[in-house]
Short mmCIF file of C-alpha atoms in Angstrom, two decimals:
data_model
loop_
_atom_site.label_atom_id
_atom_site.label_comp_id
_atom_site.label_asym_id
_atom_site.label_seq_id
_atom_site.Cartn_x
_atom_site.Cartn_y
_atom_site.Cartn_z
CA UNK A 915 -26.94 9.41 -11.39
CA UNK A 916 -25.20 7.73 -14.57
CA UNK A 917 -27.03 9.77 -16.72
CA UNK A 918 -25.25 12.81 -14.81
CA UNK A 919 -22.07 11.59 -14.84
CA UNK A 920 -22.24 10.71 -18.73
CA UNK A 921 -23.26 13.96 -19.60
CA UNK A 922 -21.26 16.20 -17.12
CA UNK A 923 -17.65 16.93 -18.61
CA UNK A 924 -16.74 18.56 -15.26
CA UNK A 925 -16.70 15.55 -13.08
CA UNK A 926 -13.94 14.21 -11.45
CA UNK A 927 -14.49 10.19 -11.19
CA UNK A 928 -11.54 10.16 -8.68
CA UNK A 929 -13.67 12.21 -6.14
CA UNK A 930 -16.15 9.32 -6.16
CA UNK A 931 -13.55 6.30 -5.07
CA UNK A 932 -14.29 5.20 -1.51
CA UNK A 933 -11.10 3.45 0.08
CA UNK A 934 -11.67 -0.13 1.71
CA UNK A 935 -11.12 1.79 5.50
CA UNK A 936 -13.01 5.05 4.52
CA UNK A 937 -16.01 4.05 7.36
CA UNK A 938 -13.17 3.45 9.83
CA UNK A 939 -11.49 6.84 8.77
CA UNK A 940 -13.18 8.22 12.12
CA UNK A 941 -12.96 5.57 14.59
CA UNK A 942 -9.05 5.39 13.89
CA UNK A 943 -8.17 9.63 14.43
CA UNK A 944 -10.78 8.57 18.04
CA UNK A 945 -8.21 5.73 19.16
CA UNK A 946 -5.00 7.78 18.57
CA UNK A 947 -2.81 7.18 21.72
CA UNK A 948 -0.31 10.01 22.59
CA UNK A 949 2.36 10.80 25.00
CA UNK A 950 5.23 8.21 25.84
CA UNK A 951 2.79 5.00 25.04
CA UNK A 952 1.50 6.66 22.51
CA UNK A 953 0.54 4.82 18.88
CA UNK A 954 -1.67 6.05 16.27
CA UNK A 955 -3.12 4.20 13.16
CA UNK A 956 -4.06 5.50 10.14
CA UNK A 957 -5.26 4.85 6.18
CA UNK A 958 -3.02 5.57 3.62
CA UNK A 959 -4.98 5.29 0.44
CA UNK A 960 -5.06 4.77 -3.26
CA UNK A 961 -1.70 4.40 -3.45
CA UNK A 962 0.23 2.90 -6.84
CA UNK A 963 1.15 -0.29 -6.81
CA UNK A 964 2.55 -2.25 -10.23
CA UNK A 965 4.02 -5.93 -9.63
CA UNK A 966 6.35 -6.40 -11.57
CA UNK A 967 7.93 -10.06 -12.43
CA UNK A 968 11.81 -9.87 -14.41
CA UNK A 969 14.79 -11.49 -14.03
CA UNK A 970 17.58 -8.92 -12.37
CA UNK A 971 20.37 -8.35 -14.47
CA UNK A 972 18.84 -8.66 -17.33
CA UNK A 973 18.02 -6.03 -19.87
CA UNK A 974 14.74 -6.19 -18.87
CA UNK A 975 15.72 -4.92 -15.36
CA UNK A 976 17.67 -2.07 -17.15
CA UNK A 977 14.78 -1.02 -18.71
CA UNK A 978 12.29 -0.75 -15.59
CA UNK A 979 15.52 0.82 -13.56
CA UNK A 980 15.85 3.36 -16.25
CA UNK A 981 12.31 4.22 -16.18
CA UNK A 982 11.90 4.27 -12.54
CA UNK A 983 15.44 5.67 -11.19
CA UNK A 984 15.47 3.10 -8.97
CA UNK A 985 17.96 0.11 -8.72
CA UNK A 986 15.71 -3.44 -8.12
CA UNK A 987 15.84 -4.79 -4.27
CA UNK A 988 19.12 -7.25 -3.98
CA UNK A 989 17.55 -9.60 -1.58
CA UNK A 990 14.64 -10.77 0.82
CA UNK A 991 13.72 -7.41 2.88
CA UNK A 992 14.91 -5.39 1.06
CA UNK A 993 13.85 -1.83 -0.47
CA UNK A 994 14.71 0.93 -2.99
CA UNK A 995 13.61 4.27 -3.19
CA UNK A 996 11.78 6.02 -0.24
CA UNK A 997 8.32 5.70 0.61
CA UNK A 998 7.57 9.48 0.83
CA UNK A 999 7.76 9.27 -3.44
CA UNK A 1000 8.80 5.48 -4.86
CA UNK A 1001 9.88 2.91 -3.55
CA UNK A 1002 10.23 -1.01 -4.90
CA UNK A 1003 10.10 -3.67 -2.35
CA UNK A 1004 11.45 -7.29 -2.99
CA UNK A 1005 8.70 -9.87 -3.34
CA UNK A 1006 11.00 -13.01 -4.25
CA UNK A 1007 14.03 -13.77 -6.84
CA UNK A 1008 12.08 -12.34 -9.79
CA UNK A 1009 9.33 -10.56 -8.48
CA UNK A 1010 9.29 -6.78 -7.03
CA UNK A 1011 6.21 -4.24 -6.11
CA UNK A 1012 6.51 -0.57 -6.48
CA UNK A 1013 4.71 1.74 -4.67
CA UNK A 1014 4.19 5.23 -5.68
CA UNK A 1015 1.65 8.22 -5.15
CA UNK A 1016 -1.53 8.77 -6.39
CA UNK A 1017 -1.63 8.87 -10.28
CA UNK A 1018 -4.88 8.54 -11.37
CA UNK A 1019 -6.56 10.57 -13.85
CA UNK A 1020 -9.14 10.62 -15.80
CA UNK A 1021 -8.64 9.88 -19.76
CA UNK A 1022 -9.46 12.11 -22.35
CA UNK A 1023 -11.86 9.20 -23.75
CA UNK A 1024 -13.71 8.84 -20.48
CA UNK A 1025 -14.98 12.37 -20.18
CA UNK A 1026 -18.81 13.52 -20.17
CA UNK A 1027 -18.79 14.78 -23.92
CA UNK A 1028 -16.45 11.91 -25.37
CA UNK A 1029 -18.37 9.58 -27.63
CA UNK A 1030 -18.97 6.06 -26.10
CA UNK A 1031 -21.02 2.87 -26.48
CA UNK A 1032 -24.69 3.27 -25.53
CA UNK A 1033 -25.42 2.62 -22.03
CA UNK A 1034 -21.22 2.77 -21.29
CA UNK A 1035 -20.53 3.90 -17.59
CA UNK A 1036 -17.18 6.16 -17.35
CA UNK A 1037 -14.76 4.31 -15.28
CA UNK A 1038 -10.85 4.92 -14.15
CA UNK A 1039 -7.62 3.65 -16.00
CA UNK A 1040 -5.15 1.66 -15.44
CA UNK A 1041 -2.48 3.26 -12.87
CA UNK A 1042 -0.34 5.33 -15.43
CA UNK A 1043 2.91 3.95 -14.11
CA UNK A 1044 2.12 0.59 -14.64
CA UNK A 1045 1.08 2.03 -18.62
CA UNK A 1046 5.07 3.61 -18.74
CA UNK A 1047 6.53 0.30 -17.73
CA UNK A 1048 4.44 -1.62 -19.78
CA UNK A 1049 4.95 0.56 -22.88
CA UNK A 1050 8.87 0.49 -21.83
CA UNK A 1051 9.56 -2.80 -21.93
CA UNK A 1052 7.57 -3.71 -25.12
CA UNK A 1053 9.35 -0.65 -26.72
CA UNK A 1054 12.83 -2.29 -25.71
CA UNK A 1055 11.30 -5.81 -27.40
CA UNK A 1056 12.15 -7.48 -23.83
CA UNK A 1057 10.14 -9.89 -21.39
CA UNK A 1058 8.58 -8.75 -18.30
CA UNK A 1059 5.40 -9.30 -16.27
CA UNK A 1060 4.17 -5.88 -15.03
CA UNK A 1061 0.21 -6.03 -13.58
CA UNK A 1062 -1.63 -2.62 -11.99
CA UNK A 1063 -2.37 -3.93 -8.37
CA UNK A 1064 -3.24 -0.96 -7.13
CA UNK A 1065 -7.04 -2.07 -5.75
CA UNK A 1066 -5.69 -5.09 -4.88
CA UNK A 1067 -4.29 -3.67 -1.44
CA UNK A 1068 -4.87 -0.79 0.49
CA UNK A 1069 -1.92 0.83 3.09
CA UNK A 1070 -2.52 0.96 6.93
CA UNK A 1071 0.03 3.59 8.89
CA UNK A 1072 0.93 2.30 12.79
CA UNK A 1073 3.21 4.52 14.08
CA UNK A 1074 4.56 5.98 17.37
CA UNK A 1075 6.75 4.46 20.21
CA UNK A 1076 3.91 1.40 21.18
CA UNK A 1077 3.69 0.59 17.25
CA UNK A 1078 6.12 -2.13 17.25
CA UNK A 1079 4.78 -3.51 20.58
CA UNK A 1080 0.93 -3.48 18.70
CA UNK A 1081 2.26 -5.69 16.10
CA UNK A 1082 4.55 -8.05 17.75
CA UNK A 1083 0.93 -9.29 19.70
CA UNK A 1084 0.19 -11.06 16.22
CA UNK A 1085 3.41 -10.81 14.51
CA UNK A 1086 5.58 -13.92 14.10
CA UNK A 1087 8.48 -11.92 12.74
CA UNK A 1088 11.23 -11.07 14.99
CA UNK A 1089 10.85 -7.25 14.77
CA UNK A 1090 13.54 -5.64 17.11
CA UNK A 1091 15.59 -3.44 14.96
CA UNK A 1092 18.50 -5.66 15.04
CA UNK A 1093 16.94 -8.13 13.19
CA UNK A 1094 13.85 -6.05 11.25
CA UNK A 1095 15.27 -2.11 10.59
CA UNK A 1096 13.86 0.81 9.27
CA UNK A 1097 13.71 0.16 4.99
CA UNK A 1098 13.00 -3.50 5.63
CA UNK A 1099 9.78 -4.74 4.27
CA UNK A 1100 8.77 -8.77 4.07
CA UNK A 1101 5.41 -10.52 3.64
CA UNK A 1102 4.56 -11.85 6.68
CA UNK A 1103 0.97 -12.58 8.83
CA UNK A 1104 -0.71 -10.13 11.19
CA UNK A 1105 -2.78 -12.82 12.86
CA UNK A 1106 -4.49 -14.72 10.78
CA UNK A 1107 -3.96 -12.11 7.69
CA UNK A 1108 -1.27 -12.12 4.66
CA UNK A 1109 0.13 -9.10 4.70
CA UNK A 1110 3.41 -6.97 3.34
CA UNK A 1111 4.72 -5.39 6.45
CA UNK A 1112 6.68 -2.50 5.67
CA UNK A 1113 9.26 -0.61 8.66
CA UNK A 1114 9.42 2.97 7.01
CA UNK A 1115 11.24 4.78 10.34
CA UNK A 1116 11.96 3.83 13.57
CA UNK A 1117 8.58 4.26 15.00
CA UNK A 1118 6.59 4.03 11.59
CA UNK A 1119 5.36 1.13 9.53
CA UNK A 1120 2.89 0.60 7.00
CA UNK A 1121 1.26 -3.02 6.94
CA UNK A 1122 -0.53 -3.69 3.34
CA UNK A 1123 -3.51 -6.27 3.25
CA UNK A 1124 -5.65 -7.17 0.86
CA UNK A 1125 -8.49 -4.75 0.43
CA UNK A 1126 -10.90 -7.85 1.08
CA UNK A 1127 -8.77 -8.13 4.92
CA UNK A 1128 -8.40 -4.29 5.01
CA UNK A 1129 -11.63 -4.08 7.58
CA UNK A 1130 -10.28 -7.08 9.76
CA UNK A 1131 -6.83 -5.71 9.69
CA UNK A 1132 -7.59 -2.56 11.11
CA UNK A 1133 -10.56 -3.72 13.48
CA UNK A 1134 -7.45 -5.86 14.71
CA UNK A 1135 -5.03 -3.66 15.19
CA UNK A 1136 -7.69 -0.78 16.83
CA UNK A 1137 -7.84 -4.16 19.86
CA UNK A 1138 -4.84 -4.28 20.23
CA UNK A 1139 -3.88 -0.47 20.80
CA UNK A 1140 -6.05 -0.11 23.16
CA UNK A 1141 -4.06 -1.19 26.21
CA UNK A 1142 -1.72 1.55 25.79
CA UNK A 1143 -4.35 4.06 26.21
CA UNK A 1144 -4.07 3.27 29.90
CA UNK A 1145 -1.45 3.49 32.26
CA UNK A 1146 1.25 0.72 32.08
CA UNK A 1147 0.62 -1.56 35.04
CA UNK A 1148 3.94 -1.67 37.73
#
């Protein structure tokens, strides 16, 4: 097999990744709920994700907004951008995460007939966007912290008009829209699990664990949906 895939310019390595919930993929479309209870849960995978750790207002803040076209998060909760393209969520005073599609390619250097180190396996790249904002702010000479953390999480999608409801069982977060609103993202706990917990529409949120509590995550939140697959008792 890693003779094939040294010597075979036509493969794809990205076609080979296997997200942390792919064996789940199948047991979550099963335990959709629809109708006026309904709630549905779903992997969003391989997404981009840079952390990035600058000062705002500095010109090292110009220089990722410029890049980006997005304005850094003023305050706790708060996001940029939109999560159907790129978005930035505040992490802290000085430290942001962006989240953007899908990027990965394979290099040039990486392919089947490029020359390599005996006995080398082919293996992915950094996420390009974290490359551009690395490249950008040592171009502009300024300081910045910006780290590819795309494996480091995966994305779970709970939506549908029980979705709040689901989370609130392990949520400690007051999450009535008056208080948590659509664009509002925070790290929080989904019972005993660190997680980013992300309110992307009224009835939509994506909750972002480690990859390591990706399994336990969703094995949790698959419990806890299943009540409204009944009827709600009187």
């Amino acid at each position: 097999m890693a003779e094939q895939l040294m010597t075979d310019d036509a493969t794809d390595l990205t076609t080979l990744r296997r997200s942390p919930l792919a064996h789940l993929a199948g047991a979550m479309a099963e335990r959709t709920v629809t109708g006026e209870r309904g709630v549905a849960l779903r992997e969003v995978p391989f997404l981009t994700m840079v952390g990035l750790r600058l000062a705002p207002g500095t010109d090292s803040a110009s220089t990722v907004t410029d890049l980006t076209g997005l304005p850094l998060p003023g305050g706790h909760g708060e996001v940029t951008g939109d999560p159907a393209t790129t978005a930035v969520l505040w992490l802290g005073p000085d430290e942001f995460l962006l989240v953007g599609p899908d990027e990965t390619v394979v290099p040039a250097g990486l392919t089947g007939g490029a020359e390599r180190e005996p006995g080398a396996l082919p293996s992915l790249s950094t996420a390009p966007a974290a490359v551009r904002l690395s490249e950008a702010l040592a171009g502009a000479g300024v300081p910045g912290q910006v780290v590819d953390l795309s494996a480091n999480r995966t994305t779970l999608e709970l939506s549908g008009p029980s979705a709040r409801e689901v989370l609130e069982k392990g949520c400690p977060m007051d999450l009535h829209p008056r208080a948590f609103a659509a664009g509002t993202a925070v790290a929080t706990t989904l019972g005993p699990v660190q997680v980013l917990l992300w309110r992307t529409g009224e009835q939509e949120w994506r909750v972002l664990p480690r990859a390591s509590f990706a399994d336990y995550t969703a094995r949790w939140l698959l419990d806890a949906m299943t009540e409204f697959a009944a009827p709600q008792v009187p």
